[in-house]
Coordinates of C-alpha atoms in Angstrom, one line a residue:
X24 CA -55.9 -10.6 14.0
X25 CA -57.2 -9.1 10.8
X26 CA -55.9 -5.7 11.3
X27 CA -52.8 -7.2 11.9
X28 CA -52.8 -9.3 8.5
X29 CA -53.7 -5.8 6.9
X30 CA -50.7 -3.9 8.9
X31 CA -48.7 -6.5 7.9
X32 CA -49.5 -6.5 4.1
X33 CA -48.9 -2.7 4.1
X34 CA -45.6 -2.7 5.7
X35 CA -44.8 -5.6 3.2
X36 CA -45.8 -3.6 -0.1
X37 CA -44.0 -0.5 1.2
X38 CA -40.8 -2.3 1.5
X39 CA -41.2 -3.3 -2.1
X40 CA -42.0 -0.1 -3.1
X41 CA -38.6 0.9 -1.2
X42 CA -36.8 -2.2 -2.4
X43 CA -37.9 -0.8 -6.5
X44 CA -37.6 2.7 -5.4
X45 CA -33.7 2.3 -4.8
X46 CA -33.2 0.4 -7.7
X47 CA -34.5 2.9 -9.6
X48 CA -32.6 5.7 -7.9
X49 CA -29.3 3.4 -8.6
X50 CA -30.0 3.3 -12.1
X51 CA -30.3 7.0 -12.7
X52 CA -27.3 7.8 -10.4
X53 CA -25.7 5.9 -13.0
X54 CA -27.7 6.4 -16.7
X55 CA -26.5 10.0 -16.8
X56 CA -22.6 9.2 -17.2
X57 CA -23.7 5.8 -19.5
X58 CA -25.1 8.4 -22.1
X59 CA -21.7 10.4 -21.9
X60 CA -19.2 8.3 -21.7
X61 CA -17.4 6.8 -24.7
X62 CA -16.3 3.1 -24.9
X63 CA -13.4 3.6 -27.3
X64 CA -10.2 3.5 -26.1
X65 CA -7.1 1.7 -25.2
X66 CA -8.1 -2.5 -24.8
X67 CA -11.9 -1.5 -26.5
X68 CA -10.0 -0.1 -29.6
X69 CA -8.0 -3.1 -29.7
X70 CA -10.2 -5.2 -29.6
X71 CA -12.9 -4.0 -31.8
X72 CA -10.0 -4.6 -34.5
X73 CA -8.8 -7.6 -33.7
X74 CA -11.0 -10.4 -35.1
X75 CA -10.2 -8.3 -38.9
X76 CA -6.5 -9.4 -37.4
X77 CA -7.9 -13.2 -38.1
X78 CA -9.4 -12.4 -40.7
X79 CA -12.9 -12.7 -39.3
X80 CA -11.8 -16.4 -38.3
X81 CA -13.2 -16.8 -35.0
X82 CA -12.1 -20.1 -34.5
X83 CA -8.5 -19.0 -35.2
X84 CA -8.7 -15.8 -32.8
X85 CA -10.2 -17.8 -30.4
X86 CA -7.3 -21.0 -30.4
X87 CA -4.9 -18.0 -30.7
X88 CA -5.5 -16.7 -27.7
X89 CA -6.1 -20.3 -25.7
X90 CA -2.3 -20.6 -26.9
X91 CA -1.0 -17.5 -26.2
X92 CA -3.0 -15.3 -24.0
X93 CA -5.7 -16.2 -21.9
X94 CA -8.4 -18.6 -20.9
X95 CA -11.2 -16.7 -20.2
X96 CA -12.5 -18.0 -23.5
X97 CA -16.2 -16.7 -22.6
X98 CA -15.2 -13.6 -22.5
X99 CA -12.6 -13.0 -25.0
X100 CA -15.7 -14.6 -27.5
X101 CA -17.8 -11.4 -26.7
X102 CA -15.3 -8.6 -26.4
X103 CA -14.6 -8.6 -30.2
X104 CA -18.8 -8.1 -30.8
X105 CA -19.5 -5.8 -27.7
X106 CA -16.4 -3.8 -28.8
X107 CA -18.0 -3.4 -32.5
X108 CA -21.6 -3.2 -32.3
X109 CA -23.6 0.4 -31.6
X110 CA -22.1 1.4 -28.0
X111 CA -25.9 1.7 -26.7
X112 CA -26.2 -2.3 -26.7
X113 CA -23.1 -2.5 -24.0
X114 CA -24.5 0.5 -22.3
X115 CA -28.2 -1.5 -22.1
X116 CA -26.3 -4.5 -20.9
X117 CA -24.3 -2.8 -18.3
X118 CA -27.2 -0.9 -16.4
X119 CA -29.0 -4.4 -16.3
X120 CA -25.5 -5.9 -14.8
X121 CA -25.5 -3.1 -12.3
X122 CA -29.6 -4.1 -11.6
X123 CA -27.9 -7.7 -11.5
X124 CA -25.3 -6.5 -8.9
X125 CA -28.2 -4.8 -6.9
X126 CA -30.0 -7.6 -6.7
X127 CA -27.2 -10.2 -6.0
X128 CA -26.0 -8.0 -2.9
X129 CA -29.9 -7.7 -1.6
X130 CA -30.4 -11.2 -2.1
X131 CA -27.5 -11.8 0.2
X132 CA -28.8 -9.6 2.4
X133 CA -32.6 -10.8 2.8
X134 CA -31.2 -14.8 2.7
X135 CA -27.9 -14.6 5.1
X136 CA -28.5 -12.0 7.4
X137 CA -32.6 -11.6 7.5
X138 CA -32.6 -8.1 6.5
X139 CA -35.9 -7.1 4.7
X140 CA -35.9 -3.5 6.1
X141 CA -36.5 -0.3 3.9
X142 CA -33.4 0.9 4.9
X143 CA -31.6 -2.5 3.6
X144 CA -32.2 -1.7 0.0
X145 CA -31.7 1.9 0.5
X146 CA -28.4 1.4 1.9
X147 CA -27.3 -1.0 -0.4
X148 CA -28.1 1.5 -3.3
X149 CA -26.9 4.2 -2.0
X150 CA -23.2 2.5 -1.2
X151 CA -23.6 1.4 -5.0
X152 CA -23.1 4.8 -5.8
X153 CA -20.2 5.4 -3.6
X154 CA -18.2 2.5 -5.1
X155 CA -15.7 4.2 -7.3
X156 CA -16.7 3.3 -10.7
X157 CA -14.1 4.6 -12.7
X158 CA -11.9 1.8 -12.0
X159 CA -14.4 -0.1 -14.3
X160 CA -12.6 1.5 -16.8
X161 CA -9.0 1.2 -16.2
X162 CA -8.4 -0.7 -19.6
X163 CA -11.6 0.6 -21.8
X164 CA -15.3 0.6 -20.4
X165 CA -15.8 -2.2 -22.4
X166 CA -12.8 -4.6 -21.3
X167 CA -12.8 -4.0 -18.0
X168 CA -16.8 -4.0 -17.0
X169 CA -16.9 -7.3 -19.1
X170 CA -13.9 -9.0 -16.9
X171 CA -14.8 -7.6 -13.7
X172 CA -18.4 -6.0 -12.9
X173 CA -20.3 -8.9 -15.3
X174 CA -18.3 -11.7 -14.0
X175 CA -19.2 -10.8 -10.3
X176 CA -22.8 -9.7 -11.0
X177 CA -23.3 -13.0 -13.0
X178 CA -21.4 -15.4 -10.8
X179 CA -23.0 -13.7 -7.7
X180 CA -26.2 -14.7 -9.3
X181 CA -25.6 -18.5 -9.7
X182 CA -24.4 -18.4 -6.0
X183 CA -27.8 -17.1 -5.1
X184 CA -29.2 -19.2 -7.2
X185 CA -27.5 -22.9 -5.6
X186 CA -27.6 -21.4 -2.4
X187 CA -31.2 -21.1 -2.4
X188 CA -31.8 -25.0 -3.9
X189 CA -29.4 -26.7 -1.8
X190 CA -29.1 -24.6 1.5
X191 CA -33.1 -22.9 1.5
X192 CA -33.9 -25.8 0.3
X193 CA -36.5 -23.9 -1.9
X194 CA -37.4 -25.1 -5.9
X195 CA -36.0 -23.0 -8.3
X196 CA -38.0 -22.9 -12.0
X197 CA -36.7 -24.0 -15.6
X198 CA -35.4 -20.2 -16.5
X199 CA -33.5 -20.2 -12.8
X200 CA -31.6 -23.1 -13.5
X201 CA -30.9 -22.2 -17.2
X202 CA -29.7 -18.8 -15.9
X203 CA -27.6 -20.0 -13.3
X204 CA -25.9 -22.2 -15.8
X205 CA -25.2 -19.5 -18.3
X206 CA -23.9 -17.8 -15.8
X207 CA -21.7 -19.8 -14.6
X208 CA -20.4 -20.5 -18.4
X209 CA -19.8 -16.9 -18.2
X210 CA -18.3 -16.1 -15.5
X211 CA -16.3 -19.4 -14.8
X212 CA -13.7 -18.7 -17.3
X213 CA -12.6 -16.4 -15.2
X214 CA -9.5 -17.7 -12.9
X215 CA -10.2 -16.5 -9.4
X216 CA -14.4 -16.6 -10.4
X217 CA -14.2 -20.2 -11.0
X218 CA -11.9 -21.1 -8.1
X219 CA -14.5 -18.9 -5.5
X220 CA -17.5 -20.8 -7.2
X221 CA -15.6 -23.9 -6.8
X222 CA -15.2 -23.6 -3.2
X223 CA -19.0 -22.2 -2.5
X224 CA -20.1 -25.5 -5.1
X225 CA -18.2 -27.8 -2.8
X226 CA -19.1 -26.1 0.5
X227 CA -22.9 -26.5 -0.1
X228 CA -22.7 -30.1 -1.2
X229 CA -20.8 -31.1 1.4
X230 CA -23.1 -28.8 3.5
X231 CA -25.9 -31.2 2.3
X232 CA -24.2 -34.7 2.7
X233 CA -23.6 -33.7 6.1
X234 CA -27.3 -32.9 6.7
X235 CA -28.3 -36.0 4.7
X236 CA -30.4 -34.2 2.2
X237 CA -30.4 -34.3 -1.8
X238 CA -28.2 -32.4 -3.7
X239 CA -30.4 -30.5 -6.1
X240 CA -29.7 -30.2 -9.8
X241 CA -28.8 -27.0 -10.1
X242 CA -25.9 -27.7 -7.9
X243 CA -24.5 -30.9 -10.2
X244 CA -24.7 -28.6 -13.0
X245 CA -23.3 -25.7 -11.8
X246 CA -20.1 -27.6 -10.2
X247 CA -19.5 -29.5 -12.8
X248 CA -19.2 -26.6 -15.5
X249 CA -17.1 -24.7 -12.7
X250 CA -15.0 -28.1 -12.5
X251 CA -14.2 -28.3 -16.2
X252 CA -13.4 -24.8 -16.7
X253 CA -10.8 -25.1 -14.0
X254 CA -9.5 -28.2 -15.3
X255 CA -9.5 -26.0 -18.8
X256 CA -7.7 -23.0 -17.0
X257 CA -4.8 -25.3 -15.1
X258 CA -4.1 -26.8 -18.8
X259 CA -4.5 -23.4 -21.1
X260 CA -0.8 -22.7 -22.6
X261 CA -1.4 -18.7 -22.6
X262 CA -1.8 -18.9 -18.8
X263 CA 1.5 -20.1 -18.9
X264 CA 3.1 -18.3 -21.6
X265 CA 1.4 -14.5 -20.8
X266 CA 3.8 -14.0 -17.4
X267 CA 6.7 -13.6 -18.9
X268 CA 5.0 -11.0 -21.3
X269 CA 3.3 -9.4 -18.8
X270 CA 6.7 -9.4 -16.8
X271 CA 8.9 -8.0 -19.6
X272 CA 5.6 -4.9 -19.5
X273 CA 5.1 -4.2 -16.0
X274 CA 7.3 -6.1 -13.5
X275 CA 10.8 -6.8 -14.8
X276 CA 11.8 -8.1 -11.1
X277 CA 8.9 -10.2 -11.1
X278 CA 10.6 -13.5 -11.0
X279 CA 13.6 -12.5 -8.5
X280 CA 10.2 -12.3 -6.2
X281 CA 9.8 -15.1 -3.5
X282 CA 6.4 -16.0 -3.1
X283 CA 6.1 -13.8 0.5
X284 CA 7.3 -10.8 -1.7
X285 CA 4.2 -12.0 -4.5
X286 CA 1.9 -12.0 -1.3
X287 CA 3.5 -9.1 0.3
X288 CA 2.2 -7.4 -3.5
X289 CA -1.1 -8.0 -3.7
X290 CA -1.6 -7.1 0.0
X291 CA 0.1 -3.9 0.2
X292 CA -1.5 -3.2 -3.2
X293 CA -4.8 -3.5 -2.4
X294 CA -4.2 -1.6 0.9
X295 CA -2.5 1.8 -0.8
X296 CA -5.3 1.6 -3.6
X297 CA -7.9 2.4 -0.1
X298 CA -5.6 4.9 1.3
X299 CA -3.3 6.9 -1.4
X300 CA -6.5 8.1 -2.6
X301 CA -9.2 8.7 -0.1
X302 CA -11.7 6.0 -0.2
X303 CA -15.2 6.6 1.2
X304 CA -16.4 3.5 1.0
X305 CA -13.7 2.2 3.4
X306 CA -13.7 4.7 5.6
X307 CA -17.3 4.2 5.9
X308 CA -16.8 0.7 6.8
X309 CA -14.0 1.7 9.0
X310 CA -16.2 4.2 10.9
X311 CA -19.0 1.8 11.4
X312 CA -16.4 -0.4 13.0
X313 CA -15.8 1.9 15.5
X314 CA -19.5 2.7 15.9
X315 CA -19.8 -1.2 16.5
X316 CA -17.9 -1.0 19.9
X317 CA -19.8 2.4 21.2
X318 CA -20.7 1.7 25.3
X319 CA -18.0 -0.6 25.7
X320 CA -14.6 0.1 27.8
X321 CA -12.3 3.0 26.7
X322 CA -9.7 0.3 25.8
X323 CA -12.2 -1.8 23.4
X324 CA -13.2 1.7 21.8
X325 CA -9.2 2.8 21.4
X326 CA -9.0 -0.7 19.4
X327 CA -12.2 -0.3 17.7
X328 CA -10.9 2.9 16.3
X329 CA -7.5 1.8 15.2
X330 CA -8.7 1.2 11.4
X331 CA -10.0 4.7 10.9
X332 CA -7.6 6.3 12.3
X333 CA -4.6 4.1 10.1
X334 CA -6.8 5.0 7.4
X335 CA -6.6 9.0 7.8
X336 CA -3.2 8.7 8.9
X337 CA -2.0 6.7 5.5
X338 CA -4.2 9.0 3.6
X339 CA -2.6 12.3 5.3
X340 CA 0.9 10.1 4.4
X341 CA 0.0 9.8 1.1
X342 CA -0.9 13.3 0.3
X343 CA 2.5 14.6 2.0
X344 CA 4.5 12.8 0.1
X345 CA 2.7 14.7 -2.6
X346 CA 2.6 17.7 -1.7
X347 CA 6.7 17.5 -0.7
X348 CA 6.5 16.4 -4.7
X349 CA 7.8 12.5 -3.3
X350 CA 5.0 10.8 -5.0
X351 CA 2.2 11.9 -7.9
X352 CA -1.0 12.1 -6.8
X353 CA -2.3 8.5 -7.7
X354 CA -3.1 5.1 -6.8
X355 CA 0.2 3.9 -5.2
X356 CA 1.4 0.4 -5.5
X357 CA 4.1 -0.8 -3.3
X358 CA 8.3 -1.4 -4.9
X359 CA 8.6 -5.3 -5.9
X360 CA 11.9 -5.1 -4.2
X361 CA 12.6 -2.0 -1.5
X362 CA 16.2 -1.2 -1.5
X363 CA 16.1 2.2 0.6
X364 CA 15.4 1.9 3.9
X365 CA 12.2 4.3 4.2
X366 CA 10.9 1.9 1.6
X367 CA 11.2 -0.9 3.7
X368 CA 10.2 0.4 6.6
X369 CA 7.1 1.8 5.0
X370 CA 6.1 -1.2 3.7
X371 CA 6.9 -2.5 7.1
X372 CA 4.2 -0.4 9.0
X373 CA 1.8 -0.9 6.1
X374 CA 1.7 -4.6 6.4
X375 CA 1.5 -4.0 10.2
X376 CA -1.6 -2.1 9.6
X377 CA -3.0 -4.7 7.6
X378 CA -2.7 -7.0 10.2
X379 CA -4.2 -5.2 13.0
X380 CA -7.0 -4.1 10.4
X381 CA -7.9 -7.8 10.0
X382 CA -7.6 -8.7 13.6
X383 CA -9.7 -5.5 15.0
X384 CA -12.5 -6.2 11.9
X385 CA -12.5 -9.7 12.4
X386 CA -13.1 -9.8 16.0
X387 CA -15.6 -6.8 15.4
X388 CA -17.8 -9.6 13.0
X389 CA -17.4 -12.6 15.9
X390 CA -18.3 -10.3 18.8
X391 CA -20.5 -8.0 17.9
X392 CA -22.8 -9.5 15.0
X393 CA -24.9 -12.3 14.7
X394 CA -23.5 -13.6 11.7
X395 CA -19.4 -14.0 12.4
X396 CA -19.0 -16.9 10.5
X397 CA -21.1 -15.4 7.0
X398 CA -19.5 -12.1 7.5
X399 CA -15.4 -13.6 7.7
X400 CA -16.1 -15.7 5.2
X401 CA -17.5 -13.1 3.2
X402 CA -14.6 -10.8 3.5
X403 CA -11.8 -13.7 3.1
X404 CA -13.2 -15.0 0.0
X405 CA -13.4 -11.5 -1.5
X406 CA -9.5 -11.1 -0.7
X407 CA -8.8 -14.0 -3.3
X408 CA -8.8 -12.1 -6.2
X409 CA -6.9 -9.8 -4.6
X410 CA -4.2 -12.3 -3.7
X411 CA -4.7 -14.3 -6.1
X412 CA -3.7 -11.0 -8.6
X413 CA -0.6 -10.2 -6.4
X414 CA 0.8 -13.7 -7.5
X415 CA 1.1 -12.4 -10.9
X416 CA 3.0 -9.6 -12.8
X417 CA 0.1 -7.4 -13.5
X418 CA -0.7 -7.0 -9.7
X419 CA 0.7 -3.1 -10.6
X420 CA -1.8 -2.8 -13.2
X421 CA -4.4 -5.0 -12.5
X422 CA -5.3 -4.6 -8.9
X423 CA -7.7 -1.7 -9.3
X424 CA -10.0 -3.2 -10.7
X425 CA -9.6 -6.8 -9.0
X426 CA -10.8 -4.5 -5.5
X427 CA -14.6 -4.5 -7.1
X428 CA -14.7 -7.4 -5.0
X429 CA -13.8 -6.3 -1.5
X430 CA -16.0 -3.5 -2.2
X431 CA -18.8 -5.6 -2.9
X432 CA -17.6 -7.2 0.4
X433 CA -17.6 -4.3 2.1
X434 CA -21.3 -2.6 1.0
X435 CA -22.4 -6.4 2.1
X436 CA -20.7 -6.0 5.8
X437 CA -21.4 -2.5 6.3
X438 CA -25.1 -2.7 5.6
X439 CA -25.3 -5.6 7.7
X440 CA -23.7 -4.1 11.1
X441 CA -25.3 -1.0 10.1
X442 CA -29.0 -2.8 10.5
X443 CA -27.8 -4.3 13.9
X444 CA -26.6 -1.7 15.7
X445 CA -27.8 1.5 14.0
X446 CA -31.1 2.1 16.2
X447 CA -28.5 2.5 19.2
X448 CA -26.4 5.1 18.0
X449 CA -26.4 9.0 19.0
X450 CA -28.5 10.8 16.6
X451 CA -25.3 12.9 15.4
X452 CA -23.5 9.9 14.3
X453 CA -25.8 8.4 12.6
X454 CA -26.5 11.8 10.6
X455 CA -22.8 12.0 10.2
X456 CA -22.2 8.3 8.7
X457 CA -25.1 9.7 6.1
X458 CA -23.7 12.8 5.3
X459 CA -20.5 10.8 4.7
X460 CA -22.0 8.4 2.2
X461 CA -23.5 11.8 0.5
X462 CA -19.9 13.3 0.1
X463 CA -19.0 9.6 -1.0
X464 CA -21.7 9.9 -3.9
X465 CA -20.8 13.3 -5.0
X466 CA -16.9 12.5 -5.2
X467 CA -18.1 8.9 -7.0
X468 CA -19.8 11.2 -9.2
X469 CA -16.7 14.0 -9.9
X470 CA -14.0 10.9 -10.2
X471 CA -16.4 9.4 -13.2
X472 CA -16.9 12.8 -14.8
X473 CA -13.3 13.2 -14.7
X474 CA -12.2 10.2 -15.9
X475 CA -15.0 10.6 -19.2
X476 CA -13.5 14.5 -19.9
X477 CA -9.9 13.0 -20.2
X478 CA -10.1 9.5 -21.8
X479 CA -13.8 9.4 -22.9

């Protein structure tokens, strides 16, 4: 008994060790290209001039753009600062948000699923690294990590954090709380942020009614912040006003669109940004998919494999369009309105692979993992963004960076069937899938030097 208490307590520290260890080894994948890169152009330039536009009024930049602009008042508040101050304060507070991110996706991990493996954490780190951070700079490192990568990171945390009071049941401290709550102050100004919170705030209270048990604190508090930023969002003029700016920029059709074609948008968008460029990361996910069904009937292995093959076959597509000089070599988004034919039938077959995609992943989650239910709604409540986005003008620009969270979805699912079934795959794939995610890391790593040697 003894021995085993000690065999126990080693096995325990070394997965800390591991659990620090690829932490560590996230941030100096990343510290390298934080020192290099250069946090000074396009929306960061704008905005590190814009409060002298006010005239160092605050209060009048700030009402300006409630009118006008936006609501994501949080935000907008520290742009102007972050934007002016020495660069190596944002670069500080990014590496932590990517240590935040780390953590929040473990977290999920160890609570939802029960993984406290080594391999968990070095998984999750090492599929960090293949999520293609340049698009964290699609409108200025600044402007875009701010809206996107801190707003997840942050709001992921105060869903660990009422998670664990009102569904573990367990006491959170003082500084918990108080985190949680800035957190949500944060991140909550954000549309689709504050409408996912909402939903996970009301889940988990009804979740306790139901069980009869007290709804903690942490959970009033964070709900009701979540509820008045919402109610502050719905009433905010600029939310109102900035489509028809945004139309006149980027989609002059936009209001000839029904709202199937607005849907039709943000799902074919998000689709082409996975396949017009190749994307590791989902084919990773794709390819454990198919590993899922490995000793079942030819017929459930054909259907298994139908995402990663649509995925090299839109990818090949892609890049012979580009090659016949039909298309630039770049993140495609789909026509508002198709008049030609091939257009229309393209997009066609598209949404037809988007629907088989669902179907054969879904039924992959129900069938072959222990946690269906966590996993769908994991994945369905990272596609509100990107639908969410689609019902707007700036799905063209915007969706690349909205996809940070179906990436986050998919590290969280891939780990997670990877864990299950792993241990019962032929050697050769499993040294395959980890070459894959190596070739991931090292094109993550050439996409971020690029994008720094041309815009900085």
């Amino acid at each position: 008994m003894k021995c085993s208490l000690i065999c126990n307590r080693r096995r325990d520290g070394k997965v800390l060790q591991t659990k620090y260890k690829a932490l560590t080894m996230l941030l100096l994948f990343y510290l390298p290209f934080h020192i290099f890169l250069s946090p000074t152009y396009w929306d960061d330039a704008a905005y590190a001039k814009i409060l002298g536009e006010y005239g160092n009024d605050l209060f009048q930049y700030t009402l300006t753009r409630y009118l006008n602009w936006s609501s994501r008042i949080t935000i907008e508040l520290a742009l102007p600062f972050l934007t002016t101050w020495p660069a190596v304060f944002w670069k500080s507070l990014n590496l932590l948000m990517i240590a935040l991110l780390y953590w929040d996706l473990v977290w999920i991990l160890e609570h939802l699923f029960g993984l406290r493996e080594e391999k968990t954490y070095l998984l999750t780190a090492v599929l960090l690294c293949v999520f293609p951070f340049s698009i964290m700079a699609q409108t200025g490192w600044i402007s875009t990590t701010t809206n996107y990568l801190w707003v997840l990171s942050l709001g992921l945390y105060a869903v660990s954090r009422i998670v664990k009071a009102g569904v573990c049941e367990e006491t959170l401290s003082g500084k918990e709380v108080f985190g949680a709550a800035l957190s949500v102050l944060y991140c909550a100004s954000f549309e689709s942020m504050a409408a996912i919170l909402f939903l996970i705030e009301l889940g988990i209270i009804l979740y306790c009614v139901k069980g009869g048990k007290r709804i903690p604190p942490v959970v009033w508090i964070c709900t009701g912040l979540t509820a008045v930023f919402l109610i502050y969002i719905l009433c905010c003029p600029g939310n109102r006003l900035r489509p028809v700016s945004d139309a006149e920029n980027w989609m002059p059709e936009y209001f000839e669109l029904s709202f199937l074609d607005k849907l039709r948008m943000g799902i074919l968008s998000s689709y082409m940004h996975f396949v017009s460029l190749p994307s590791p990361l989902f084919f990773l996910f794709n390819l454990v998919i198919f590993l899922m069904w490995r000793g079942e009937s030819a017929g459930k292995r054909l259907i298994a494999s139908l995402p990663v093959l649509t995925d090299v076959a839109w990818t090949g597509w892609f890049m012979v369009n580009y090659l016949l000089g039909w298309r630039t070599l770049t993140y495609q988004t789909p026509a508002p309105l198709p008049e030609r034919w091939p257009e229309r039938v393209e997009q066609g077959f598209l949404l037809l692979t988007v629907l088989l995609w669902f179907a054969v992943v879904l039924y992959t989650l129900f069938a072959r993992t222990r946690n269906g239910w966590a996993s769908a709604v994991i994945l369905l409540l990272a596609c509100i963004p990107e639908v969410a986005v689609g019902l707007t003008p700036t799905v063209v620009a915007s969706i690349l960076r909205t996809m940070i969270y179906l990436y986050m979805a998919l590290i969280l699912l891939t780990v997670m069937m990877m864990e299950d079934r792993e241990g019962n795959w032929p050697l050769f794939s499993r040294r395959f899938l980890w070459a894959c995610m190596g070739v991931g890391v090292l094109l993550n790593a050439c996409q971020i030097t690029r994008h720094i040697l041309l815009y900085g």
